Coordinates of C-alpha atoms in Angstrom, one line a residue:
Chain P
X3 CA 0.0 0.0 0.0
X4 CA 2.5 2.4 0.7
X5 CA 4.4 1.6 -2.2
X6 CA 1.4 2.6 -4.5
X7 CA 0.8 5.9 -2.6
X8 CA 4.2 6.6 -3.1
X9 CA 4.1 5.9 -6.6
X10 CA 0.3 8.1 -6.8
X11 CA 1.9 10.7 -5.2
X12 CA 4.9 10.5 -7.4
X13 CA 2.5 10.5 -10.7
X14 CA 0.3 13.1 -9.7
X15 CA 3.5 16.0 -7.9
X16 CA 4.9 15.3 -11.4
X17 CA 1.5 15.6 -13.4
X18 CA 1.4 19.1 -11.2
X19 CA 4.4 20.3 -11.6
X20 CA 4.5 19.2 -15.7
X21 CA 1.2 21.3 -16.2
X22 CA 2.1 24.0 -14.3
X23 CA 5.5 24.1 -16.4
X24 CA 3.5 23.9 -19.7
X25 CA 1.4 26.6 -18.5
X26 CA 4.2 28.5 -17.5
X27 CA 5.5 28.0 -21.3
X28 CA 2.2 28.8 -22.8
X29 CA 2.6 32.4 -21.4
X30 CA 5.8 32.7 -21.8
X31 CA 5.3 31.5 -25.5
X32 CA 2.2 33.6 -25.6
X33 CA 4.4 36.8 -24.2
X34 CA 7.6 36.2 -27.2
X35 CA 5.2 35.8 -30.0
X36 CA 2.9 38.5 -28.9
X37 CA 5.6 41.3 -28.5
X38 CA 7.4 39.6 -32.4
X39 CA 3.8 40.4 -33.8
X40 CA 3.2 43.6 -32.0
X41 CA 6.5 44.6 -33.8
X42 CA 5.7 42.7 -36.9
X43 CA 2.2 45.3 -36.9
X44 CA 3.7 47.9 -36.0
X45 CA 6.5 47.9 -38.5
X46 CA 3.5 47.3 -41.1
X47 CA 2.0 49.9 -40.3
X48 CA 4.9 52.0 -40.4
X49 CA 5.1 51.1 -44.2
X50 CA 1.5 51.8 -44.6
X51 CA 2.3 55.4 -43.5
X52 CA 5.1 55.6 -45.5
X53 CA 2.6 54.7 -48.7
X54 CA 0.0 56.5 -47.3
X55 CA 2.3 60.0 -47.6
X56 CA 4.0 58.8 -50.7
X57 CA 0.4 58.6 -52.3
X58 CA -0.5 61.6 -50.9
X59 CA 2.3 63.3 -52.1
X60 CA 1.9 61.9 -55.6
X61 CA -1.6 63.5 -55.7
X62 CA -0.5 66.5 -54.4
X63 CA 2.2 66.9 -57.0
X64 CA 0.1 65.7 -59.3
X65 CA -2.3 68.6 -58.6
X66 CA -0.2 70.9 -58.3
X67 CA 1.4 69.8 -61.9
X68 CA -2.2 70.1 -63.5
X69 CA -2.9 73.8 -62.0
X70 CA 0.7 75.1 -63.6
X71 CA -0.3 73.3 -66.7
X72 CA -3.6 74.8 -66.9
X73 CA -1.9 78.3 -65.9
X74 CA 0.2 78.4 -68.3
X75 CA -2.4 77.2 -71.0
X76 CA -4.8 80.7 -69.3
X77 CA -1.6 82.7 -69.4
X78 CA 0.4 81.9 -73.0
X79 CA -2.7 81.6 -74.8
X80 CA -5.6 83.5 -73.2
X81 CA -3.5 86.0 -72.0
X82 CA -1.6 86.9 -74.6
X83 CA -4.9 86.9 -77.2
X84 CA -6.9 89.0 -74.5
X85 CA -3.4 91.1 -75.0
X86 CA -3.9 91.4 -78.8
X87 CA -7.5 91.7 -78.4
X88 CA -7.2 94.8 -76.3
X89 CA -4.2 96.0 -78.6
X90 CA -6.9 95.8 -81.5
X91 CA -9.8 97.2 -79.3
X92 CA -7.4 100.4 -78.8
X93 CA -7.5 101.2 -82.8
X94 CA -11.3 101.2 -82.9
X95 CA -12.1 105.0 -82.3
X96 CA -14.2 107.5 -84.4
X97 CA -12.3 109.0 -87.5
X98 CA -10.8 105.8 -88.8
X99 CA -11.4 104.7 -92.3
X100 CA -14.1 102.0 -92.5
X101 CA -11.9 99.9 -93.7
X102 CA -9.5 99.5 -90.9
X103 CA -12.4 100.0 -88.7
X104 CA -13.2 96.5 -90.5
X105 CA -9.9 94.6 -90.8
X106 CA -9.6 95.7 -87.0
X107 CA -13.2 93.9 -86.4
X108 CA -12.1 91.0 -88.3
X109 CA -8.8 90.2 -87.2
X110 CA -11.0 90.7 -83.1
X111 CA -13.3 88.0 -84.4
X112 CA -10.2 85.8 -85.6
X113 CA -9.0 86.6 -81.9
X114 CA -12.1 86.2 -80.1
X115 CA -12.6 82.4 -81.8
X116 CA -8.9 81.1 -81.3
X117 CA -9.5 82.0 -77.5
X118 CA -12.8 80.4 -77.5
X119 CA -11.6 77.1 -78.9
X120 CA -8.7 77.7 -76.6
X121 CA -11.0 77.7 -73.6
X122 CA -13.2 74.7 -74.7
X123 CA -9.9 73.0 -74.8
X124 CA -8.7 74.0 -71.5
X125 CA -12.4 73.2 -70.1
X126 CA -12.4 69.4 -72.4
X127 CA -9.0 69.0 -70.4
X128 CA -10.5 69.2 -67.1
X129 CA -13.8 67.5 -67.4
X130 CA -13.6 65.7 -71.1
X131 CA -16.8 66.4 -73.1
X132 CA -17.5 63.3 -74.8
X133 CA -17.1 61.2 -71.4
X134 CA -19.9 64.1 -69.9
X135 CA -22.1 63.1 -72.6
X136 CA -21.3 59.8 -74.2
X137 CA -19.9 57.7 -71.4
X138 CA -16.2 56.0 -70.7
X139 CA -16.4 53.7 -73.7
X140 CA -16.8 56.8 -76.3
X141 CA -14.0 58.5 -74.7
X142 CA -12.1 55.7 -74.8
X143 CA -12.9 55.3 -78.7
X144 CA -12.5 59.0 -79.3
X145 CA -8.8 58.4 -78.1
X146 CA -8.4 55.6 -79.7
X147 CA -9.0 57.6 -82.9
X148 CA -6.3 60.4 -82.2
X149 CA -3.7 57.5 -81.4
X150 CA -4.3 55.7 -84.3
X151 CA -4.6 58.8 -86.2
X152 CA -1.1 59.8 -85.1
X153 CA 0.4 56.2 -86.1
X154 CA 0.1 54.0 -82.6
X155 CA -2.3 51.2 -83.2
X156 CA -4.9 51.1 -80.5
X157 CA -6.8 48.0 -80.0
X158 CA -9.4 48.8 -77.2
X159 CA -11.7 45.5 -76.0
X160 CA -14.5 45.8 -74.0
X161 CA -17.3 43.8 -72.4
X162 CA -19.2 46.1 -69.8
X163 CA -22.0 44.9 -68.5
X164 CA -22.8 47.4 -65.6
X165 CA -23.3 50.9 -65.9
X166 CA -20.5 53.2 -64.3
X167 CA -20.8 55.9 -62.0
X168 CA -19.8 59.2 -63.6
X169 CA -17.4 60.1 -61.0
X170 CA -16.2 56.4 -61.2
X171 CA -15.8 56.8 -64.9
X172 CA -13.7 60.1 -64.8
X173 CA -11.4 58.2 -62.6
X174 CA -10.7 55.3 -65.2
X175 CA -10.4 57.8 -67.3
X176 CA -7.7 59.6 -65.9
X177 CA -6.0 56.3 -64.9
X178 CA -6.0 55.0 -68.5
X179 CA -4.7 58.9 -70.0
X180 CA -2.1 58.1 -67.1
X181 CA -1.0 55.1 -68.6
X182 CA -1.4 56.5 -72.7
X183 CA 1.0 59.8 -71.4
X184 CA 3.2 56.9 -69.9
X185 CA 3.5 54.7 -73.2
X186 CA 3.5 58.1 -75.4
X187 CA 6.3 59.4 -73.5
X188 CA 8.3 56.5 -72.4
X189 CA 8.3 53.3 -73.9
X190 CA 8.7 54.3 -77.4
X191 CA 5.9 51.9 -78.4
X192 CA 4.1 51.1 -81.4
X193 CA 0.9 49.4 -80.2
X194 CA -1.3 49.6 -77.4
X195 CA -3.9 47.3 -76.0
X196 CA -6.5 48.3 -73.8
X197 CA -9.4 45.7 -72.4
X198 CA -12.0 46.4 -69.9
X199 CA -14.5 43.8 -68.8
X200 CA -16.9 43.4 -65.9
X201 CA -17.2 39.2 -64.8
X202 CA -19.7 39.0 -62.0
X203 CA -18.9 41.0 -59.2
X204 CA -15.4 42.2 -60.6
X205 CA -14.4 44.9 -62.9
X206 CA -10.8 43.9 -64.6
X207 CA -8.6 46.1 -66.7
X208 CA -5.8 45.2 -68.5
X209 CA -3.6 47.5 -70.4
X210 CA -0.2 46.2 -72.6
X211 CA 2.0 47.8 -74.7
X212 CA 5.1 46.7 -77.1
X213 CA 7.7 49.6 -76.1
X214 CA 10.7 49.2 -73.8
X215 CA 9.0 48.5 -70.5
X216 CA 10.4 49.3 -67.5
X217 CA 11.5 48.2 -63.9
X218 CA 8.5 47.7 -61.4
X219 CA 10.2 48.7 -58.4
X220 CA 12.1 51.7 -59.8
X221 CA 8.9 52.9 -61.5
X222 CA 6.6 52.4 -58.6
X223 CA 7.7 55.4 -56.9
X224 CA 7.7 57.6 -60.6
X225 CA 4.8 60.0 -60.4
X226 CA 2.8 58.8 -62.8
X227 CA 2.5 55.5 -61.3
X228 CA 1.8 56.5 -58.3
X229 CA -0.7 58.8 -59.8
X230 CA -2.3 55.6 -61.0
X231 CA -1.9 54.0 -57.6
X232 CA -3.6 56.7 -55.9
X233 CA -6.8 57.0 -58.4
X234 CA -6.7 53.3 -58.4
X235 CA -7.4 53.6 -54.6
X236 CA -10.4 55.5 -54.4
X237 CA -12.2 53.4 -56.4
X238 CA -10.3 50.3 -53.7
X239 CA -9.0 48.6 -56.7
X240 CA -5.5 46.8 -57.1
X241 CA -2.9 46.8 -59.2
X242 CA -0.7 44.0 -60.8
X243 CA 2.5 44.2 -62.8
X244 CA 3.2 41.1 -64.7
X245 CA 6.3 41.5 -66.6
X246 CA 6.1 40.1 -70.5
X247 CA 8.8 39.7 -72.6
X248 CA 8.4 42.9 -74.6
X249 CA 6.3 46.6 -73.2
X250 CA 4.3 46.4 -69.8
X251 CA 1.5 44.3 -69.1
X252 CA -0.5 45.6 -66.3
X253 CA -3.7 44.4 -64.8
X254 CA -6.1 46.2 -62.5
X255 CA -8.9 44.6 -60.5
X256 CA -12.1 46.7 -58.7
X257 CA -14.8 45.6 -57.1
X258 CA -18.2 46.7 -59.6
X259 CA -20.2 47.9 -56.7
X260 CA -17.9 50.3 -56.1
X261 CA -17.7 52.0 -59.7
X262 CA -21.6 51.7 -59.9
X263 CA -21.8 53.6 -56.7
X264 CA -19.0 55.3 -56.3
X265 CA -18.8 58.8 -53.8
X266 CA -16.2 61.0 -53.9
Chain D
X24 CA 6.8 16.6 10.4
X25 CA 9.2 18.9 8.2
X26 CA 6.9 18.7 5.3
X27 CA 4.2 20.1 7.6
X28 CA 6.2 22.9 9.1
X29 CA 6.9 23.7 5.0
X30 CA 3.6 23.3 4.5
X31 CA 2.5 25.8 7.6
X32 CA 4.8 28.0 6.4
X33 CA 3.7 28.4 3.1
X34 CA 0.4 28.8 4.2
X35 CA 1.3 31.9 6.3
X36 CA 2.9 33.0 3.5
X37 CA 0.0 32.8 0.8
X38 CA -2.4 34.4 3.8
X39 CA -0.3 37.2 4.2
X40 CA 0.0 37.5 0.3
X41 CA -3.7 37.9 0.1
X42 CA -3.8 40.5 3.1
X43 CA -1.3 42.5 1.2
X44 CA -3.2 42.2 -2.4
X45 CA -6.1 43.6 -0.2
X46 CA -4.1 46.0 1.3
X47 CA -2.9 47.5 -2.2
X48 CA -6.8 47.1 -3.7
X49 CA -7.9 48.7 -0.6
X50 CA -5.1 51.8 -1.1
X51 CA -5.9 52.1 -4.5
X52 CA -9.7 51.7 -5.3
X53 CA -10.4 55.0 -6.8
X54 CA -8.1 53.9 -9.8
X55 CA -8.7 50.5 -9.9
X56 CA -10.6 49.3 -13.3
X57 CA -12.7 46.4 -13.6
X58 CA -11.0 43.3 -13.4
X59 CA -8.5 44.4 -10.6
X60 CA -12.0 45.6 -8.7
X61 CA -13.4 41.9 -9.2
X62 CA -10.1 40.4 -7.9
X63 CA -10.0 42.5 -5.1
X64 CA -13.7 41.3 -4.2
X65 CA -12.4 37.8 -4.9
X66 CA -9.8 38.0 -2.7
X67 CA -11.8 39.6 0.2
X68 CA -13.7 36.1 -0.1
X69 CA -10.9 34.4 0.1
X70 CA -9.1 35.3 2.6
X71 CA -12.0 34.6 5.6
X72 CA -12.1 31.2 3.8
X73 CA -9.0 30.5 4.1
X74 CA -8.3 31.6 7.2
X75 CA -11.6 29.4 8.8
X76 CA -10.7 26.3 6.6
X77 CA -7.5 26.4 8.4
X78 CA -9.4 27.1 11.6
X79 CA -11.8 24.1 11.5
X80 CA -9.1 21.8 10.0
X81 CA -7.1 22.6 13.5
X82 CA -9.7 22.0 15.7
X83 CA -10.8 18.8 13.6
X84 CA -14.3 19.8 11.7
X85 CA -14.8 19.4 8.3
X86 CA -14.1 22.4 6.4
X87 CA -15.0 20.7 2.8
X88 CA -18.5 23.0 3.0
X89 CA -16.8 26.0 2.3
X90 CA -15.3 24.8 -0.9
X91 CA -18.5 24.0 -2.3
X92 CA -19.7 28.0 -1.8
X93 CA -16.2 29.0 -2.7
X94 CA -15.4 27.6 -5.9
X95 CA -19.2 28.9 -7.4
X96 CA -18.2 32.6 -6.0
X97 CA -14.9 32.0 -7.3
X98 CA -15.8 30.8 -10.7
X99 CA -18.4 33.0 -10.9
X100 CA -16.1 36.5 -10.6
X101 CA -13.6 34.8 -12.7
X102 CA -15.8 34.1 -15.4
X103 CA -17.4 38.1 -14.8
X104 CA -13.6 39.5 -15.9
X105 CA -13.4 37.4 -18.8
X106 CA -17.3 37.9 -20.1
X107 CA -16.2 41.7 -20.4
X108 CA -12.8 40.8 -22.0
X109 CA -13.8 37.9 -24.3
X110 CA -16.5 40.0 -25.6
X111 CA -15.5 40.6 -29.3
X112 CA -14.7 36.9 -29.7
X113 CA -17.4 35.7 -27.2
X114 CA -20.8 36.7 -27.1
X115 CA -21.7 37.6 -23.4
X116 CA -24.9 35.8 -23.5
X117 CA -22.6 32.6 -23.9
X118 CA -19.8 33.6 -21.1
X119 CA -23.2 33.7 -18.7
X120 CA -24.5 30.5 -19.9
X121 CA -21.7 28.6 -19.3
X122 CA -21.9 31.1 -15.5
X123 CA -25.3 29.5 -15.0
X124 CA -24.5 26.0 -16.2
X125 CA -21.7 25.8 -14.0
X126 CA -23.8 27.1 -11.0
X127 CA -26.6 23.8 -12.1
X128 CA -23.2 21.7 -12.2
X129 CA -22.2 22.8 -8.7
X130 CA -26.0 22.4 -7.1
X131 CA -26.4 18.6 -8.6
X132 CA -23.0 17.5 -7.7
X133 CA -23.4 18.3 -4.0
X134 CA -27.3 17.3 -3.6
X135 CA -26.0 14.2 -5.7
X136 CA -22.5 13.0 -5.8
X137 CA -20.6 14.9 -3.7
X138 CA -22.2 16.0 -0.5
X139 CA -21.1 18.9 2.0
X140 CA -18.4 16.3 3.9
X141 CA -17.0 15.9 0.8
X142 CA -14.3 17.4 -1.1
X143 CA -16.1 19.2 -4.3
X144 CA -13.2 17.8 -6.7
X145 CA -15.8 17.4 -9.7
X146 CA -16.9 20.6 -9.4
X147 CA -13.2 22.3 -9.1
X148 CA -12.0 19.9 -11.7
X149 CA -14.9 21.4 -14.3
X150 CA -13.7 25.0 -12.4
X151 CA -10.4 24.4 -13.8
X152 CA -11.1 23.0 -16.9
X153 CA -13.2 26.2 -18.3
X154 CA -10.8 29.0 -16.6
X155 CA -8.1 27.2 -18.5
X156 CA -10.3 27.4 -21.7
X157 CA -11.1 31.3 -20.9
X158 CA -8.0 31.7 -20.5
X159 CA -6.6 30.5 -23.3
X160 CA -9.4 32.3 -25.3
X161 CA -8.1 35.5 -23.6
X162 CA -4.5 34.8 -24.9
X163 CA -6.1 34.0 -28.5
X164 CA -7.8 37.3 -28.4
X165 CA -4.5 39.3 -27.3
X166 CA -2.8 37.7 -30.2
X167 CA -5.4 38.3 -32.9
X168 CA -6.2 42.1 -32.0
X169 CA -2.9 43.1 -30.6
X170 CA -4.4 45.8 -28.8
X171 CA -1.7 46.3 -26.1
X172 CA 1.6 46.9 -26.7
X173 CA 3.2 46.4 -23.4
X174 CA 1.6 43.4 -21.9
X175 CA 3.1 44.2 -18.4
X176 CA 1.6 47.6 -18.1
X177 CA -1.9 45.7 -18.8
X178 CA -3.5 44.1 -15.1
X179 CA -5.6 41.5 -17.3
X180 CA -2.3 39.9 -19.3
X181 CA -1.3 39.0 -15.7
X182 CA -4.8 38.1 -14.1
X183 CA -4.8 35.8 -17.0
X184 CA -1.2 34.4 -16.2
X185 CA -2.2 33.9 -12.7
X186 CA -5.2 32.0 -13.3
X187 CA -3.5 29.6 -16.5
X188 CA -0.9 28.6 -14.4
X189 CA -2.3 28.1 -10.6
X190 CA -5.4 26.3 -11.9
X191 CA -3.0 24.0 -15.2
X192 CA -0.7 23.3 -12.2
X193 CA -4.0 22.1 -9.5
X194 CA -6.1 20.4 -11.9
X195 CA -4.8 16.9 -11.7
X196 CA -4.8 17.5 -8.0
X197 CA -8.0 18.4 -7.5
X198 CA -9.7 15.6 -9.4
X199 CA -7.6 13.0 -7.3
X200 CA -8.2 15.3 -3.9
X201 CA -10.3 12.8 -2.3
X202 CA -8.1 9.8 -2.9
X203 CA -5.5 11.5 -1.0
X204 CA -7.6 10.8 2.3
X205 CA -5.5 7.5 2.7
X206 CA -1.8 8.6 1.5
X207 CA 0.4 8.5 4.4
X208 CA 1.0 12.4 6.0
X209 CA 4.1 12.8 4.3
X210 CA 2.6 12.7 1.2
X211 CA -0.2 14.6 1.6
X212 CA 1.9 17.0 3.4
X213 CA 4.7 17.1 0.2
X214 CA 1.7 17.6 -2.7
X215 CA -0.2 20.3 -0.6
X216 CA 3.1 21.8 0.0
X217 CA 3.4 21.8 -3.8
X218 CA 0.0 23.1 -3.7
X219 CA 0.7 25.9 -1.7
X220 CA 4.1 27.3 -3.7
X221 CA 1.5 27.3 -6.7
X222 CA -0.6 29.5 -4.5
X223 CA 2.1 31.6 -3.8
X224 CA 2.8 31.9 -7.2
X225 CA -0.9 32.4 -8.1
X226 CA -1.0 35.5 -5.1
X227 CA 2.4 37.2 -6.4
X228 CA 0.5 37.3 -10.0
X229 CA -2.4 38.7 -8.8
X230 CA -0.3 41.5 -6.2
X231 CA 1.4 42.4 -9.6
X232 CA -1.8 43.1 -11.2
X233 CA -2.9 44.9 -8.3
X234 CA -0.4 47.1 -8.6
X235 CA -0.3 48.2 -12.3
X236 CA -1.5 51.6 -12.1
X237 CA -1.4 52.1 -16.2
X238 CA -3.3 50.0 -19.0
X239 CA -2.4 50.5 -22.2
X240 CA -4.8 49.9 -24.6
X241 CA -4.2 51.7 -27.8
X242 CA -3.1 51.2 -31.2
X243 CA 0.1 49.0 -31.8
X244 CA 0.7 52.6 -33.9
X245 CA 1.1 54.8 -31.0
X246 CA 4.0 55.0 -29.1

């Protein structure tokens, strides 16, 4: 008998002290993994930041790049034929021969219509006219046109089933005049491809081109990207960058509730 | 006879652990928050308890009838700290089932299995069992929200502790409690002995959490 309390008493102080132990290494586990994910977050978040202000920056920049653009368009053109104009208006006075009287007129009227078309311009710039009226696929098609009038060859493919929010639509807009101006300017390419397509809840669009490409990660922080990033975000979509052979391939995914009811 | 002086000893030492965790809740009420409130209540149950176990052990009555009152009250406050802290993974209507189930448990095993005389060790056993679920739920809930940065400045991280490790380390000893009756003195005297430095253990956590003045509970963003 008091062999097998002995041997109870040695089975359960060692059953005690093991759990106890264990428990002991569950919060000491517990405590290490905690404080490595606490870091782990915080260093996260940290980059998120970082992003956050890069982005912001991006659209800032980019802002402030399209309010110099636009006053220089108000100031070299508008200016200087409001200039001219008032130059001209100065010679209208009584006494003058009819006929200057009417060159003067004429040449006003030449003036008055340059800065008219110069101001539609500036206005189509900011808020495109055709995508007001006709919707994102026209003003997709009405560039299409001007590229392949000027020698790239546009392919543009499209399957939209759902109906875009205008807001929504100016922002795809913008992304894919982002990501012309890019090709145009950089990649020295000859053709462009273009698809957009809405497949049950998801809105995917895919954009390839045959010039020079470039490097992901040294691009990522270039302003145009970004600028791509950051309207790409409002509307909570994603961007992938799969790297062909030849030219970029890049493929961005949204969710089609949001561009139906998008809010600014 | 050493094992019992060790064993008296430690005792003393857990009683006056528990005076001075009452002391400190006493000192510091006004700032106390929620959980170190309901520990301070806990212990203010305890300590009488203890103290007139110990009492009617010495002067040979059966003190199991406490036990049976003091493990639902226990249980009970436990289970009240982690009802409020479980609360985003746990629906509180669930934390107070499991209360009131516990409480039915409790009833039927003393009107049925295990009367007053008796050592409650079914009921401390199931005690132990969900605490150590709780608060392992508690630990899952830390890790998944990260909410506090610096687990040492937060009174529930060592609440939790306190309550993983005293009742992981007395489970096994408190379903086998009453088949101790018969182990010679020596025995009984070197497992309650290891009992009590468990207790001691269990008291310094809770002194420690009793004296954490701030909680952190922000962001893991703020510093």
């Amino acid at each position: 008998m008091e062999q097998n309390g002995i041997g109870l008493s040695e089975i359960l102080l060692a059953s005690m002290i093991g759990l106890f132990a264990l428990a002991m290494g569950i919060v000491l586990i517990f405590v290490i993994h905690q404080r490595r994910m606490v870091a782990k977050d915080l260093q996260q978040k940290q980059l998120e930041h970082h992003y956050q202000k890069q982005l912001l920056k991006a659209i800032i920049e980019s802002q402030e790049k399209e309010r110099n653009r636009i006053a220089h368009d108000l100031h070299d053109e508008i200016g200087v034929l409001l200039t001219t104009s008032r130059l001209y208006f100065n010679q209208l006075s009584y006494g003058k021969a009819e006929e200057h009287l009417q060159q003067v007129s004429n040449k006003m009227n030449g003036l008055f219509d340059e800065m008219m078309f110069n101001i539609r311009r500036i206005s189509h710039d900011l808020r495109p006219v055709i995508l007001e009226n006709l919707g994102l696929i026209e003003a997709v098609e009405s560039l299409s046109e001007k590229l392949n009038e000027a020698g790239i060859q546009f392919q543009f493919v499209h399957q939209l089933t759902i109906e875009v929010n205008k807001d929504a639509e100016l922002i795809l807009y913008r992304i894919i005049q982002e990501l012309i101006g890019n090709t145009l300017k950089h990649a020295k390419a000859s053709y462009i491809f273009l698809q957009m397509e809405a497949q049950q809840e998801r809105f995917y669009l895919t954009y390839k081109d045959d010039g020079i490409g470039f490097e992901p990660n040294k691009t990522k922080n270039g302003l145009g990207m970004k600028s791509i990033e950051s309207r790409l975000n409002l509307l909570d979509g994603k961007m992938k960058i799969i790297k062909p052979e030849k030219g970029i391939h890049l493929l961005m995914e949204m969710d089609t509730h949001k561009l139906i009811s998008y809010e600014p | 006879m050493e094992n019992f002086v060790f064993l008296e000893i430690t005792r003393w030492i857990v009683h006056l652990l528990i005076l001075a965790c009452i002391l400190i809740a006493i000192l510091r009420f006004r700032t106390l928050q929620f959980e170190q409130k309901i520990v301070f209540y806990l212990l203010s149950i305890t300590l009488p308890v203890e103290l007139v176990s110990v009492w009617l052990w010495k002067v040979h009555i059966n003190n199991n009838f406490i036990f049976h009152f003091y493990t639902v009250a226990e249980f009970l406050l436990l289970a009240i700290i982690y009802r409020k802290h479980l609360n985003t993974l746990i629906k509180s209507v669930h934390v107070l089932a499991v209360m009131i189930a516990f409480v039915l448990f409790a009833v039927i095993n003393t009107v049925f299995f295990q009367s007053l005389k008796q050592f409650n060790s079914h009921t401390i056993f199931v005690e132990c069992i969900l605490l150590i679920v709780l608060a392992i739920l508690y630990f899952y809930k830390e890790l998944r929200d990260l909410e506090n940065r610096h687990l040492e400045r937060v009174p529930m991280f060592w609440i939790n502790a306190s309550v993983i490790t005293y009742f992981s380390g007395s489970l096994v000893l408190f379903y086998v409690a009453n088949d101790l009756i018969s182990e010679s003195m020596k025995t009984k005297g070197v497992i309650w002995g290891t009992h009590a430095l468990f207790n001691i253990v269990h008291y310094v956590l809770y002194a420690i959490a009793l004296l954490i003045r701030n909680q952190e509970k922000t962001s893991a963003l703020k510093s």
